[in-house]
Coordinates of C-alpha atoms in Angstrom, one line a residue:
M25 CA 0.0 0.0 0.0
A26 CA 2.8 2.4 0.9
K27 CA 4.7 1.6 -2.2
S28 CA 1.6 2.2 -4.4
A29 CA 1.0 5.6 -2.8
I30 CA 4.6 6.6 -3.3
D31 CA 4.5 5.5 -6.9
V32 CA 1.4 7.7 -7.5
L33 CA 3.1 10.7 -5.8
N34 CA 6.2 10.1 -8.0
G35 CA 4.1 10.0 -11.1
L36 CA 2.4 13.3 -10.2
Q37 CA 5.8 14.9 -9.5
L38 CA 7.2 13.7 -12.8
A39 CA 4.3 15.2 -14.6
T40 CA 4.8 18.5 -12.8
L41 CA 8.6 18.5 -13.5
T42 CA 8.0 18.2 -17.2
N43 CA 7.0 21.9 -17.5
L44 CA 8.5 23.1 -14.2
R45 CA 9.7 26.8 -14.3
D46 CA 9.5 27.8 -10.6
K47 CA 9.9 26.1 -7.3
V48 CA 6.8 24.2 -6.2
T49 CA 6.1 23.3 -2.6
L50 CA 3.1 21.3 -1.3
Q51 CA 2.6 20.5 2.4
T52 CA -0.2 18.5 4.0
P53 CA -0.5 16.7 7.3
T54 CA 0.5 13.4 5.6
V55 CA 3.1 14.3 3.1
S56 CA 5.2 17.2 2.0
I57 CA 6.6 17.6 -1.6
Y58 CA 9.3 19.9 -2.9
L59 CA 10.0 20.3 -6.7
N60 CA 12.6 22.6 -8.3
S61 CA 14.7 22.9 -11.4
V62 CA 18.3 24.2 -11.0
N63 CA 21.4 24.7 -13.2
S64 CA 23.7 21.7 -12.9
S65 CA 26.6 23.9 -12.3
E66 CA 24.9 25.4 -9.2
I67 CA 23.7 22.2 -7.5
G68 CA 26.6 22.0 -5.1
Q69 CA 26.0 23.0 -1.4
Q70 CA 22.3 23.5 -2.2
V71 CA 20.1 23.7 1.0
L72 CA 16.7 22.1 0.4
S73 CA 14.0 22.5 2.9
F74 CA 10.3 23.3 3.3
P75 CA 8.8 26.6 4.5
I76 CA 7.5 24.9 7.6
P77 CA 10.5 22.9 8.9
V78 CA 10.0 19.2 8.3
A79 CA 13.1 17.6 6.7
E80 CA 16.2 19.3 5.3
F81 CA 18.9 18.2 2.9
I82 CA 22.3 19.8 2.3
L83 CA 24.0 18.6 -0.9
P84 CA 27.7 18.0 -1.0
S85 CA 30.2 20.2 -2.9
Q86 CA 30.0 20.7 -6.6
S87 CA 33.2 18.7 -7.2
A88 CA 31.6 15.7 -5.4
L89 CA 28.6 15.9 -7.7
Q90 CA 30.5 16.5 -10.8
S91 CA 30.4 12.9 -12.0
V92 CA 26.6 12.9 -11.7
V93 CA 25.8 16.1 -13.5
Q94 CA 28.7 16.6 -15.9
S95 CA 26.8 15.6 -19.0
V96 CA 23.6 17.7 -18.3
S97 CA 22.9 21.4 -18.2
S98 CA 20.1 21.4 -15.7
V99 CA 18.5 18.9 -13.2
Q100 CA 15.2 18.6 -11.4
I101 CA 15.2 18.1 -7.7
Q102 CA 12.4 16.1 -6.1
M103 CA 12.0 15.9 -2.3
M104 CA 9.3 14.2 -0.2
S105 CA 8.8 14.1 3.5
F106 CA 6.5 11.9 5.6
P107 CA 5.8 12.5 9.3
Q108 CA 5.7 8.7 9.9
N109 CA 7.4 5.7 8.4
P110 CA 5.6 4.6 5.2
F111 CA 7.6 1.4 4.9
T112 CA 6.0 -0.6 7.8
I113 CA 6.6 -4.0 6.1
D114 CA 10.1 -4.0 7.7
S115 CA 10.3 -3.8 11.5
S116 CA 14.0 -4.7 11.9
V117 CA 14.8 -1.0 12.5
N118 CA 12.6 1.0 14.8
I119 CA 12.2 4.1 12.6
S120 CA 10.8 7.0 14.5
G121 CA 10.1 10.6 13.4
T122 CA 10.2 11.9 9.9
V123 CA 11.1 9.9 6.8
A124 CA 12.4 11.9 3.8
S125 CA 13.7 11.2 0.3
L126 CA 15.6 13.2 -2.3
T127 CA 15.9 12.4 -6.0
V128 CA 17.9 14.2 -8.8
L129 CA 16.4 13.8 -12.3
N130 CA 17.1 14.9 -15.8
R131 CA 14.2 14.9 -18.3
S132 CA 12.2 12.6 -16.0
Q133 CA 15.1 10.1 -15.7
E134 CA 16.5 9.5 -12.3
L135 CA 20.3 10.1 -12.0
S136 CA 22.3 7.6 -10.0
V137 CA 23.8 9.3 -7.0
H138 CA 25.9 7.0 -4.9
N139 CA 29.5 6.5 -3.5
L140 CA 30.0 10.3 -3.3
S141 CA 33.3 11.6 -2.0
D142 CA 31.5 14.0 0.3
D143 CA 28.5 13.4 2.5
V144 CA 24.9 14.4 1.9
Q145 CA 23.5 15.9 5.1
I146 CA 20.0 15.0 6.1
F147 CA 18.2 16.5 9.1
L148 CA 15.2 14.4 10.3
P149 CA 12.9 15.9 13.0
Q150 CA 12.0 13.8 16.0
S151 CA 8.9 14.1 18.2
S152 CA 10.9 13.6 21.4
A153 CA 9.3 14.9 24.6
N154 CA 12.5 14.5 26.6
T155 CA 14.1 17.5 28.2
P156 CA 17.7 17.9 29.4
T157 CA 18.6 17.3 33.0
S158 CA 19.9 20.5 34.7
I159 CA 22.5 20.2 37.5
Q160 CA 24.3 22.9 39.6
T161 CA 27.8 21.9 40.5
S162 CA 30.9 23.6 42.0
A163 CA 34.3 24.1 40.3
D164 CA 36.0 21.0 41.8
M165 CA 33.1 18.7 41.0
A166 CA 32.2 16.8 37.9
L167 CA 29.3 14.8 36.4
Q168 CA 29.5 11.0 36.4
L169 CA 27.2 9.2 33.8
S170 CA 26.5 5.5 34.2
L171 CA 24.5 3.6 31.6
E172 CA 24.4 0.4 29.6
A173 CA 26.2 0.3 26.3
P174 CA 23.9 1.0 23.3
P175 CA 22.6 -1.9 21.2
A176 CA 24.7 -3.0 18.2
G177 CA 24.7 -0.5 15.4
R178 CA 23.4 2.4 17.4
T179 CA 25.4 5.6 18.2
L180 CA 25.5 7.2 21.6
V181 CA 25.0 10.9 21.7
I182 CA 26.0 13.0 24.8
I183 CA 25.1 16.7 24.8
V184 CA 26.1 19.0 27.7
S185 CA 25.4 22.7 27.8
A186 CA 27.3 25.2 29.9
D187 CA 27.8 28.9 30.2
Q188 CA 29.5 30.4 27.2
G189 CA 33.3 30.1 27.3
V190 CA 33.4 27.2 29.7
G191 CA 35.2 24.2 28.1
L192 CA 34.3 20.6 29.0
D193 CA 36.1 17.3 28.7
L194 CA 34.5 13.9 28.4
Y195 CA 36.3 10.8 29.8
H196 CA 35.2 7.2 29.0
G197 CA 36.9 5.2 31.7
L198 CA 40.4 6.7 31.9
K199 CA 40.5 7.8 28.2
C200 CA 39.6 11.3 27.2
V201 CA 37.2 11.3 24.3
S202 CA 37.9 13.4 21.2
Q203 CA 37.0 17.0 21.2
A204 CA 33.3 17.8 21.2
H205 CA 31.4 19.5 18.5
L206 CA 30.6 23.0 19.8
T207 CA 27.6 25.2 19.0
R208 CA 26.5 28.4 20.7
Q209 CA 22.9 29.4 21.3
S210 CA 21.3 32.0 23.7
G211 CA 24.5 32.6 25.6
E212 CA 25.2 28.9 26.2
D213 CA 27.8 26.5 24.7
F214 CA 26.5 23.1 23.6
H215 CA 29.1 20.3 23.6
T216 CA 28.1 17.3 21.6
W217 CA 30.0 14.0 21.6
I218 CA 29.2 11.3 19.0
L219 CA 30.3 7.9 20.3
T220 CA 30.1 5.2 17.6
P221 CA 29.7 1.5 18.4
D222 CA 33.4 0.8 18.1
V223 CA 33.9 2.8 21.3
F224 CA 32.3 0.0 23.2
P225 CA 34.3 -3.2 22.7
D226 CA 32.4 -5.0 25.4
P227 CA 28.7 -4.0 25.3
T228 CA 27.9 -6.2 28.3
V229 CA 29.8 -4.0 30.7
Q230 CA 28.2 -0.9 32.2
Q231 CA 29.7 2.3 30.7
T232 CA 31.0 5.1 32.9
F233 CA 31.7 8.7 31.7
L234 CA 32.9 11.8 33.4
V235 CA 32.1 15.3 32.3
S236 CA 34.6 17.8 33.7
P237 CA 36.0 21.3 32.9
P238 CA 39.7 21.0 31.8
N239 CA 40.7 23.7 34.4
T240 CA 38.7 23.8 37.5
T241 CA 40.4 27.0 38.8
E242 CA 38.8 29.2 36.1
T243 CA 35.2 28.6 37.1
Q244 CA 33.6 28.7 40.6
N245 CA 30.1 27.4 39.8
L246 CA 28.7 25.5 36.8
Q247 CA 25.1 25.2 35.6
L248 CA 25.1 22.1 33.3
S249 CA 22.3 20.6 31.3
V250 CA 22.8 17.0 30.2
S251 CA 21.1 15.0 27.4
V252 CA 22.0 11.4 26.6
F253 CA 20.3 9.3 23.9
T254 CA 21.1 6.8 21.1
A255 CA 20.4 7.4 17.4
E256 CA 20.7 5.4 14.2
C257 CA 20.5 6.6 10.6
A258 CA 19.1 4.2 8.0
F259 CA 18.0 4.2 4.3
W260 CA 15.3 2.2 2.5
D261 CA 16.6 -0.4 0.1
P262 CA 13.8 -0.9 -2.5
E263 CA 15.5 -4.1 -3.9
I264 CA 15.3 -6.1 -0.7
H265 CA 12.5 -4.0 0.9
K266 CA 14.4 -3.5 4.1
W267 CA 16.0 -0.6 6.1
R268 CA 19.8 -0.6 6.0
S269 CA 22.3 1.6 7.9
D270 CA 25.6 0.9 6.0
G271 CA 26.9 4.0 4.3
C272 CA 25.2 6.3 6.8
R273 CA 26.2 7.6 10.2
V274 CA 25.0 10.0 12.8
G275 CA 26.3 13.5 12.5
P276 CA 27.6 16.0 15.1
Q277 CA 24.6 18.4 14.7
T278 CA 22.2 15.9 16.2
T279 CA 20.0 17.3 19.0
L280 CA 16.9 16.2 20.9
E281 CA 14.7 17.8 18.2
R282 CA 16.3 16.3 15.1
V283 CA 18.8 13.7 14.0
H284 CA 21.7 14.7 11.7
C285 CA 22.6 12.0 9.2
L286 CA 25.6 11.8 6.9
C287 CA 25.3 9.5 3.8
K288 CA 27.1 8.9 0.6
H289 CA 24.1 8.4 -1.6
L290 CA 20.4 9.4 -2.1
S291 CA 17.4 7.4 -1.1
F292 CA 14.5 7.4 1.5
F293 CA 16.1 8.2 4.8
G294 CA 14.9 7.5 8.4
S295 CA 16.3 7.6 11.9
S296 CA 15.8 5.7 15.1
F297 CA 15.9 7.6 18.4
L298 CA 15.9 6.1 21.9
V299 CA 16.6 7.6 25.4
P300 CA 18.2 5.0 27.7
P301 CA 18.1 5.1 31.5
V302 CA 21.1 7.1 32.7
Q303 CA 22.3 7.5 36.3
I304 CA 23.9 11.0 36.8
D305 CA 26.0 11.6 39.9
V306 CA 28.0 14.6 41.1
T307 CA 31.5 13.5 42.1
R308 CA 35.1 14.7 42.5
T309 CA 37.4 14.0 39.6
A310 CA 39.9 12.2 41.7
E311 CA 37.2 10.0 43.2
Y312 CA 36.0 9.1 39.7
F313 CA 39.5 7.9 38.6
S314 CA 39.9 6.0 41.9
Q315 CA 36.6 4.2 41.2
I316 CA 37.6 3.4 37.7
S317 CA 40.9 1.9 39.0
E318 CA 38.8 -0.7 40.9
N319 CA 37.6 -2.0 37.5
P320 CA 39.3 -5.4 36.9
V321 CA 40.2 -4.4 33.4
M322 CA 42.0 -1.2 34.6
V323 CA 43.7 -3.3 37.3
V324 CA 45.1 -5.6 34.6
L325 CA 46.2 -2.6 32.6
V326 CA 48.0 -1.0 35.5
A327 CA 49.6 -4.4 36.4
C328 CA 50.9 -4.7 32.8
F329 CA 52.3 -1.2 33.1
Y330 CA 54.3 -2.1 36.2
V331 CA 55.5 -5.4 34.7
C332 CA 56.8 -3.4 31.7
Y333 CA 58.5 -1.0 34.1
I334 CA 60.2 -3.8 35.9
L335 CA 61.4 -5.4 32.7
A336 CA 62.7 -2.0 31.5
V337 CA 64.7 -1.6 34.7
L338 CA 66.1 -5.1 34.5
W339 CA 67.1 -4.4 30.9
A340 CA 68.7 -1.1 31.8
R341 CA 70.6 -2.8 34.7
R342 CA 71.9 -5.5 32.3
L343 CA 73.3 -2.7 30.1
D344 CA 75.0 -1.1 33.1
L345 CA 76.6 -4.4 34.1
R346 CA 78.5 -4.4 30.8
N347 CA 80.5 -1.3 31.7
H348 CA 83.4 -1.6 34.2
V349 CA 84.5 2.0 34.8
Q350 CA 87.4 4.0 36.2
V351 CA 86.9 6.3 39.1
R352 CA 84.9 9.3 38.1
E353 CA 82.1 11.3 39.5
I354 CA 78.7 11.4 38.0
N355 CA 77.1 14.8 38.1
Q356 CA 73.9 13.5 39.7
G357 CA 73.7 14.2 43.4
S358 CA 76.3 12.2 45.4
I359 CA 76.3 9.1 43.2
Y360 CA 79.7 7.8 42.3
C361 CA 81.0 5.1 40.0
I362 CA 84.0 3.4 41.6
Q363 CA 86.5 1.4 39.7
S364 CA 85.4 -2.2 39.2
S365 CA 81.9 -1.3 40.4
K366 CA 78.9 -0.9 38.3
C367 CA 77.3 2.5 37.2
F368 CA 73.6 3.0 37.1
Y369 CA 73.4 5.2 34.0
Y370 CA 70.7 3.3 32.2
V371 CA 68.7 2.6 35.4
L372 CA 68.6 6.3 36.2
H373 CA 67.6 7.0 32.5
V374 CA 64.5 4.7 32.8
I375 CA 63.5 6.0 36.2
Q376 CA 63.6 9.6 34.9
K377 CA 61.3 8.8 32.0
V378 CA 58.9 7.0 34.3
L379 CA 58.8 10.0 36.7
I380 CA 57.8 12.2 33.7
I381 CA 54.9 9.8 32.9
F382 CA 53.7 9.7 36.5
A383 CA 53.8 13.5 36.6
V384 CA 51.7 13.9 33.5
Q385 CA 49.2 11.4 34.8
F386 CA 49.0 13.2 38.2
C387 CA 48.3 16.5 36.5
V388 CA 45.6 15.0 34.3
V389 CA 43.8 13.4 37.2
Y390 CA 44.2 16.0 40.0
K391 CA 44.8 19.1 37.9
Q392 CA 44.4 21.5 40.8
N393 CA 47.3 23.8 39.9
K394 CA 48.0 23.8 36.2
Q395 CA 51.1 26.1 36.2
L396 CA 52.7 24.1 39.0
C397 CA 52.2 20.9 37.1
L398 CA 53.7 22.4 33.9
D399 CA 56.7 23.7 35.8
H400 CA 57.3 20.3 37.5
I401 CA 57.0 18.4 34.2
K402 CA 59.3 21.0 32.5
S403 CA 61.9 20.5 35.2
L404 CA 61.8 16.7 34.9
V405 CA 62.1 16.9 31.1
N406 CA 65.2 19.3 31.4
N407 CA 66.8 16.9 33.9
S408 CA 66.1 14.0 31.5
I409 CA 67.7 15.8 28.6
K410 CA 70.8 16.6 30.6
Q411 CA 71.0 12.9 31.7
D412 CA 70.7 11.8 28.1
E413 CA 73.6 14.0 27.2
R414 CA 75.7 12.5 30.0
L415 CA 74.8 9.0 28.9
N416 CA 75.8 9.8 25.3
N417 CA 79.1 11.2 26.5
V418 CA 79.8 8.2 28.6
N419 CA 79.0 5.8 25.8
S420 CA 81.2 7.7 23.4
K421 CA 84.3 7.0 25.5
S422 CA 86.2 3.9 26.0
W423 CA 85.9 2.4 29.5
A424 CA 88.8 0.7 31.0

């Protein structure tokens, strides 16, 4: 039934496109139709939308579409939007909200648009009634988010708004997630993190996140609003009559009101939107990292680090044992190398590097005084460079 109705609409649009001179827009409660004819040299970066916001398309650059329109002088653009999913025969993907399509034609013949070098941007409205969770925190506190990993194929979206100019970092376990997509609206900064399924290697384990400003000394109080949900972009495959998600991904401009999809081709597009249960707690940054360290996986990682450290010290000591030296003073405190004794050049070299690593980790975790941390790390690095120079001088000489 849905396919028949869509075929009828396509026929009406093709009949209209035959003598189309100006843009035509038709909007009803059940379907919205957009028709337009444009010069093929001006199709790149076209923004296609309805007067009353329903769905919106942004075409890729002219160079990305060159292979599609290179042999034609003008093209016709046909866009349709449905408030609900018209393809109900497939329930494998829970399509919610608007379903929209975009077709490019020349003389009533559809042009094949696929495998583009740039993405087609699709904005699909959602009828979500969820509102962000607002939390007041102090400068030395952070937000801890606990939730189950999203189902396979779904993307986790975390949006946190704060006062304008306040930066925010997102940690997943001990790892800092890549920089957020930042937008500003009404004096607030909206930080959006898009976490794809590959971020969750073990979906059976509860996921823990921390939202924290990078420098707690710059802000005394924070008013944060948090939104967490999962989304999925899909397209309708008319050959197998199923929704598919390969070739499409969730974009960084996704909000509670609409899903931003990025795809390499044209078709009917839909999105799936779900708000999972999330536990939000206010915690201190140091306490969060101490809790994460209790995780068995993190304990194993830390244990592996110490094993590597011990092996490095043993290796360095073995190199030292090869060198029998004459009496000379090492310019490092009151440590001396006596004739027929063993120096500790390589051991000191390894220990110095480990101290730098620990100093960096301490500053990342506790970060109470940024300048003090930087000065301490700089001092350790300078001492390490000097020690490397001594080590190179010693190795360049012949030892008796």
